PDB file of C-alpha atoms in Angstrom:
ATOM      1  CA  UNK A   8      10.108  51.334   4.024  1.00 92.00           C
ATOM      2  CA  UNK A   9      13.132  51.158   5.999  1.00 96.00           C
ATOM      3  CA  UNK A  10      14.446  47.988   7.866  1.00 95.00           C
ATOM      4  CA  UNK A  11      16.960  47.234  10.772  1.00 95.00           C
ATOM      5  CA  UNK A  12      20.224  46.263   9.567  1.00 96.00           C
ATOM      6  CA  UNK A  13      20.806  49.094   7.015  1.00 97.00           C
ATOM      7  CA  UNK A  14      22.571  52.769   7.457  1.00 97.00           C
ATOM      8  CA  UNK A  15      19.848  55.667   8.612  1.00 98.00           C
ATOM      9  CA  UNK A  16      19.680  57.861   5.965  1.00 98.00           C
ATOM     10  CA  UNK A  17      21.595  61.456   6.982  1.00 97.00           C
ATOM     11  CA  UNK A  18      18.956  63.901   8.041  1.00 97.00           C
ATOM     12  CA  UNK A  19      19.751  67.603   9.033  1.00 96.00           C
ATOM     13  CA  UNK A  20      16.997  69.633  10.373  1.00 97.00           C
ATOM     14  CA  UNK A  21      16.407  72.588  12.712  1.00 97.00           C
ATOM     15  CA  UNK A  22      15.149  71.938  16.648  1.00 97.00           C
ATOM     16  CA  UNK A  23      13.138  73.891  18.349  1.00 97.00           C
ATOM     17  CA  UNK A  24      15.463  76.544  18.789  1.00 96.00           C
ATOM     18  CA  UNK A  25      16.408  77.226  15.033  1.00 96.00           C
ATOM     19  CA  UNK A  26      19.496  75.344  15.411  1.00 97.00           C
ATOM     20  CA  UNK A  27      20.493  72.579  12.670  1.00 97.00           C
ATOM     21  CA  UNK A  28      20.842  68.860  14.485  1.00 97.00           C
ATOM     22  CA  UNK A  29      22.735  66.557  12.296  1.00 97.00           C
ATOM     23  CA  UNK A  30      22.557  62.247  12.182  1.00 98.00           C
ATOM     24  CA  UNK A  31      26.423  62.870  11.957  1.00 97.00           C
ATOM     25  CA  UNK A  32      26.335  65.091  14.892  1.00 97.00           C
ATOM     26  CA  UNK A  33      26.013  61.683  17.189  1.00 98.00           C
ATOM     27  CA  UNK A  34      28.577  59.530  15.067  1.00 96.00           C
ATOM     28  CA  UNK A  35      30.543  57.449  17.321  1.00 97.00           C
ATOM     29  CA  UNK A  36      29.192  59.456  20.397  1.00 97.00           C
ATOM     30  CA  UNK A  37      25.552  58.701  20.608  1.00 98.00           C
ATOM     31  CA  UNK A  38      22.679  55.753  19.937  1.00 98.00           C
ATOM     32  CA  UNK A  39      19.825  58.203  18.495  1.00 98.00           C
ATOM     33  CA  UNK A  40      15.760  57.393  18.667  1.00 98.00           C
ATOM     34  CA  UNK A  41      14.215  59.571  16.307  1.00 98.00           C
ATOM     35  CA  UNK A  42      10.847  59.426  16.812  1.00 98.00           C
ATOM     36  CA  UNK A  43       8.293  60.774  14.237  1.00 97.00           C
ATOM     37  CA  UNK A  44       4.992  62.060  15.313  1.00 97.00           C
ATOM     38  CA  UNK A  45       2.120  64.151  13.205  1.00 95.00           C
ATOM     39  CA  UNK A  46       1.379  66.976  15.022  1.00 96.00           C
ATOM     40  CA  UNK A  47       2.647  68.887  18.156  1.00 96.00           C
ATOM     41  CA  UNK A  48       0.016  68.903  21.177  1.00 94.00           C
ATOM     42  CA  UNK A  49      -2.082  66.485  19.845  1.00 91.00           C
ATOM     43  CA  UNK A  50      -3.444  63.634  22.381  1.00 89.00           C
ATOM     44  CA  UNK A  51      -1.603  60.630  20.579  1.00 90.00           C
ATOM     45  CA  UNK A  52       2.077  62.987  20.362  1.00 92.00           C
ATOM     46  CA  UNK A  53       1.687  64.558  23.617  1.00 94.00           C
ATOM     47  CA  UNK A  54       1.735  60.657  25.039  1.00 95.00           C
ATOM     48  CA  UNK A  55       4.466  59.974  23.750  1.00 96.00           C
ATOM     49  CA  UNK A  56       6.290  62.948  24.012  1.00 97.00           C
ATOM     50  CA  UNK A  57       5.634  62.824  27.972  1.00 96.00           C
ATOM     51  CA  UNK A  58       6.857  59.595  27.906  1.00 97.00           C
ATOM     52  CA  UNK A  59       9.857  59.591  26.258  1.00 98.00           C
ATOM     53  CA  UNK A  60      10.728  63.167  28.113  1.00 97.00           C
ATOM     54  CA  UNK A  61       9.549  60.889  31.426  1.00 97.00           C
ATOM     55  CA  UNK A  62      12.697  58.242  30.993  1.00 98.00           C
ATOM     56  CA  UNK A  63      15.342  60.999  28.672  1.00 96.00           C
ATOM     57  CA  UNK A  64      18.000  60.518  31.675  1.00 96.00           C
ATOM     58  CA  UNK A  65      17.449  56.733  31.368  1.00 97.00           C
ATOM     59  CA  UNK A  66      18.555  57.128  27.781  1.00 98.00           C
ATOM     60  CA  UNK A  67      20.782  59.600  28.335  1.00 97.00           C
ATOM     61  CA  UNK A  68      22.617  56.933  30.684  1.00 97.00           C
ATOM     62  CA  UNK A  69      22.625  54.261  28.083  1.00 98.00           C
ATOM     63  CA  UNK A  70      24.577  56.699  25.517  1.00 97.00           C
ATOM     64  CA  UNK A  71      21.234  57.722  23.569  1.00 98.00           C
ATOM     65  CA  UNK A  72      19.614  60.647  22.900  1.00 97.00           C
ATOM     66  CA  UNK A  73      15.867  61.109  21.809  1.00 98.00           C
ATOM     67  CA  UNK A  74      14.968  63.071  18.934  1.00 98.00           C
ATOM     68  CA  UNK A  75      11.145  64.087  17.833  1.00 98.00           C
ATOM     69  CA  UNK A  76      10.189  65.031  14.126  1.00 98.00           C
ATOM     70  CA  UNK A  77       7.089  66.507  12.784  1.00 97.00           C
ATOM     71  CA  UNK A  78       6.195  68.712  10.172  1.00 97.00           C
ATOM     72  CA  UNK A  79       5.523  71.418  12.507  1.00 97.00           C
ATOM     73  CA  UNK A  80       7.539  74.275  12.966  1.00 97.00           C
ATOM     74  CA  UNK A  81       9.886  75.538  15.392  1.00 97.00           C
ATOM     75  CA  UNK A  82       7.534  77.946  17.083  1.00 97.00           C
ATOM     76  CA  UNK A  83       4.882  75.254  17.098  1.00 97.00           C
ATOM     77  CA  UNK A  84       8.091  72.962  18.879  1.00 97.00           C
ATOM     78  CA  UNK A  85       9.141  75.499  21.737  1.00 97.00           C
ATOM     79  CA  UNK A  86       5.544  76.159  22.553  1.00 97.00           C
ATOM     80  CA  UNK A  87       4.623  71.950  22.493  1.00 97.00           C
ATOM     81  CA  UNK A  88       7.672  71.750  25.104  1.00 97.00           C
ATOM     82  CA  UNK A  89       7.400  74.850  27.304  1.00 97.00           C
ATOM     83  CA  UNK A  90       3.768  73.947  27.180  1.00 97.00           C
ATOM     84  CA  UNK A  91       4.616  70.075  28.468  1.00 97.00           C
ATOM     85  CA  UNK A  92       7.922  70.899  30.149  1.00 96.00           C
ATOM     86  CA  UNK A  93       9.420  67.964  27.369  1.00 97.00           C
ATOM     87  CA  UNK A  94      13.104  67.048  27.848  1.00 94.00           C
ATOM     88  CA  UNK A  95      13.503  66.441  23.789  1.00 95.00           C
ATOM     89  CA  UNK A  96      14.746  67.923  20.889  1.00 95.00           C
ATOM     90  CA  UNK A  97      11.969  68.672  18.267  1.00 98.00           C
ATOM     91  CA  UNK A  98      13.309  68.518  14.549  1.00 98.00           C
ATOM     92  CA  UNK A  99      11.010  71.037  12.293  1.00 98.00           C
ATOM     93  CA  UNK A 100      11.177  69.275   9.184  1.00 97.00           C
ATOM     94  CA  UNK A 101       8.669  71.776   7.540  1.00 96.00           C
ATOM     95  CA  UNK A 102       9.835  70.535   4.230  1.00 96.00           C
ATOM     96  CA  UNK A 103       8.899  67.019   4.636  1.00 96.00           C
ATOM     97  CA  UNK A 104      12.552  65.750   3.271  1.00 96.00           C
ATOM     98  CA  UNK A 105      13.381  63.853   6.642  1.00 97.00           C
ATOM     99  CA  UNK A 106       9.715  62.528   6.152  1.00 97.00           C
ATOM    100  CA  UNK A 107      10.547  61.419   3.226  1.00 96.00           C
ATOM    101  CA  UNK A 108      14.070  59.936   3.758  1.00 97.00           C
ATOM    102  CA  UNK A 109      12.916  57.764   6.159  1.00 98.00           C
ATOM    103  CA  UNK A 110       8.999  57.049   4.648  1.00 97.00           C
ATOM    104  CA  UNK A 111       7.239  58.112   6.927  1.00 97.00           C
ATOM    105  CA  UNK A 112       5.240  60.388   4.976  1.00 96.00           C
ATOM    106  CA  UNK A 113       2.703  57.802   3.558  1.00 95.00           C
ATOM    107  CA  UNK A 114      -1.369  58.208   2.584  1.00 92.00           C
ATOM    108  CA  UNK A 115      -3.770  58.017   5.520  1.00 88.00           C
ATOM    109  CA  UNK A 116      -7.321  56.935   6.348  1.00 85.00           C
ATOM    110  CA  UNK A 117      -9.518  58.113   8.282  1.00 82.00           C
ATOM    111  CA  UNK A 118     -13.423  58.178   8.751  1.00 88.00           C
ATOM    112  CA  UNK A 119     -13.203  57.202   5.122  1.00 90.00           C
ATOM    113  CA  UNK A 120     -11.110  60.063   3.826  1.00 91.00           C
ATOM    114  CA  UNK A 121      -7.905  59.468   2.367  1.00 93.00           C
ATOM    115  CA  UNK A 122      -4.912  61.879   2.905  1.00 92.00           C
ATOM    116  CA  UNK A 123      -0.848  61.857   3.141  1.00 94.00           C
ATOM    117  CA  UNK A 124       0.276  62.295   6.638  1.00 93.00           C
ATOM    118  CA  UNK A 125       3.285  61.224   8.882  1.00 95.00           C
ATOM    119  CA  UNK A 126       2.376  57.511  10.106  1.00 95.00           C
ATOM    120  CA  UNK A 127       3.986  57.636  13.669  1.00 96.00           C
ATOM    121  CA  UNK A 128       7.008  55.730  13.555  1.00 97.00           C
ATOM    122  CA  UNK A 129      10.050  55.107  15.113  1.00 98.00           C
ATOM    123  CA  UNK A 130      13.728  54.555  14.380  1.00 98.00           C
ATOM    124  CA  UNK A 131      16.908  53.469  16.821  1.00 98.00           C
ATOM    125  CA  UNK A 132      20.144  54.506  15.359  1.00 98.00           C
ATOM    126  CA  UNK A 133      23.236  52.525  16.885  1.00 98.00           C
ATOM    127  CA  UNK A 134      26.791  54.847  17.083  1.00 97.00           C
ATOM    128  CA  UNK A 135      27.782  53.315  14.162  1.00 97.00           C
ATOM    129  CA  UNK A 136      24.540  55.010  12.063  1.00 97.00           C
ATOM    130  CA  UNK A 137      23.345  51.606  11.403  1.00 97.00           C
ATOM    131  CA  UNK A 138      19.555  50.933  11.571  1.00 98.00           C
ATOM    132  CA  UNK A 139      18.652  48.948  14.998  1.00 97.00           C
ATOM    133  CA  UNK A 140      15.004  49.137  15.187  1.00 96.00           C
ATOM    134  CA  UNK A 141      12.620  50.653  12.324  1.00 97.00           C
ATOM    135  CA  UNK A 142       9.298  50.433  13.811  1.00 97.00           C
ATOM    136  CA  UNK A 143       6.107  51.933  11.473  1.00 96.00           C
ATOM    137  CA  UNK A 144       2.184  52.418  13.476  1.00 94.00           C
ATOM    138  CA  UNK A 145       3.784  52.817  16.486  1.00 94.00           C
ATOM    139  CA  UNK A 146       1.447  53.087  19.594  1.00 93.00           C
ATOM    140  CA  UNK A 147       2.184  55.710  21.731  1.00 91.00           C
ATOM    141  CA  UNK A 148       1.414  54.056  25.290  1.00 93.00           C
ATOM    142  CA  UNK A 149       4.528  52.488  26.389  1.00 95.00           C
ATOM    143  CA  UNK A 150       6.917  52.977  23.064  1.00 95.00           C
ATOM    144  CA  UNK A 151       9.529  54.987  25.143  1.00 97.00           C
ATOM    145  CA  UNK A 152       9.589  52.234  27.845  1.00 97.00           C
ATOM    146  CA  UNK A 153       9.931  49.606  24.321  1.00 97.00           C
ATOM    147  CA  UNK A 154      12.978  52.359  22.741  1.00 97.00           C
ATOM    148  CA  UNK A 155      14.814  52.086  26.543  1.00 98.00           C
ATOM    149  CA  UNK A 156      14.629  48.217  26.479  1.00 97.00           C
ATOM    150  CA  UNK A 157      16.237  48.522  22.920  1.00 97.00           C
ATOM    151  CA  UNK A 158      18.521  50.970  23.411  1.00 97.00           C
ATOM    152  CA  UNK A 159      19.810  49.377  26.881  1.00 97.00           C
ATOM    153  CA  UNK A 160      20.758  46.276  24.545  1.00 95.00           C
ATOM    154  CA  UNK A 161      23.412  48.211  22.501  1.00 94.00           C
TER     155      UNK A 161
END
């Protein structure tokens, strides 16, 4: 698993809008949260989603943008925001190799049953690429408030 202190691994993936979003494309410019999440318009992702689109001109005054993953695809993404009005970029990463990168794609239990799945995690990315924050089981009530107090440190 990934720690703070270390370069984020380079991930390019396509948003929501079948456009390719790049770590590099924030180098020197932008702080980036990407966020990880398991499924669009689930309770637990819809949380946090709403939360983090609730405070996105907060980050976006600290120099930060917000970025969600998931497996899901870019339909599934512009439906998830036009459904919640969200205020984030959704990375499809329908071949699981951001998942991966970052190891977030990990085996699961639940109710006894044992399956890989995207443990909900979190990463803040400072200018310089370097790892800030690498946060794993993340809890959606109240992470984007957590990410802001980060974020408003660098």
């Amino acid at each position: 698993m990934l720690q703070a202190n270390q370069p984020a691994p380079a991930f390019s993936s396509p948003n929501q809008h079948g456009d390719t979003v790049s770590l590099a494309d924030f180098a020197g410019k932008q702080h980036v949260v990407l966020y990880f999440y398991p499924k669009d318009d689930t309770p637990g992702c819809t949380i946090e989603a709403n939360e983090f689109t609730a405070l996105a001109a907060e980050f976006a005054a600290h120099d930060a943008v917000v970025i969600g993953v998931s497996k899901d695809d870019c339909d599934s993404h512009q439906a998830f925001i036009e459904k919640f009005g969200l205020k984030v970029d959704l990375l499809a990463d329908t071949s699981g190799e951001v998942c991966n990168a970052y190891a977030v794609w990990q085996e699961k239990e639940k109710n006894g049953v044992k399956k890989m799945g995207i443990v909900r995690s979190t990463f803040v990315i400072n200018k310089a690429g370097m790892l800030v924050e690498a946060l794993y089981q993340v809890n959606p009530p109240g992470h984007a408030q957590a990410m802001l107090d980060v974020v408003k440190q660098l």
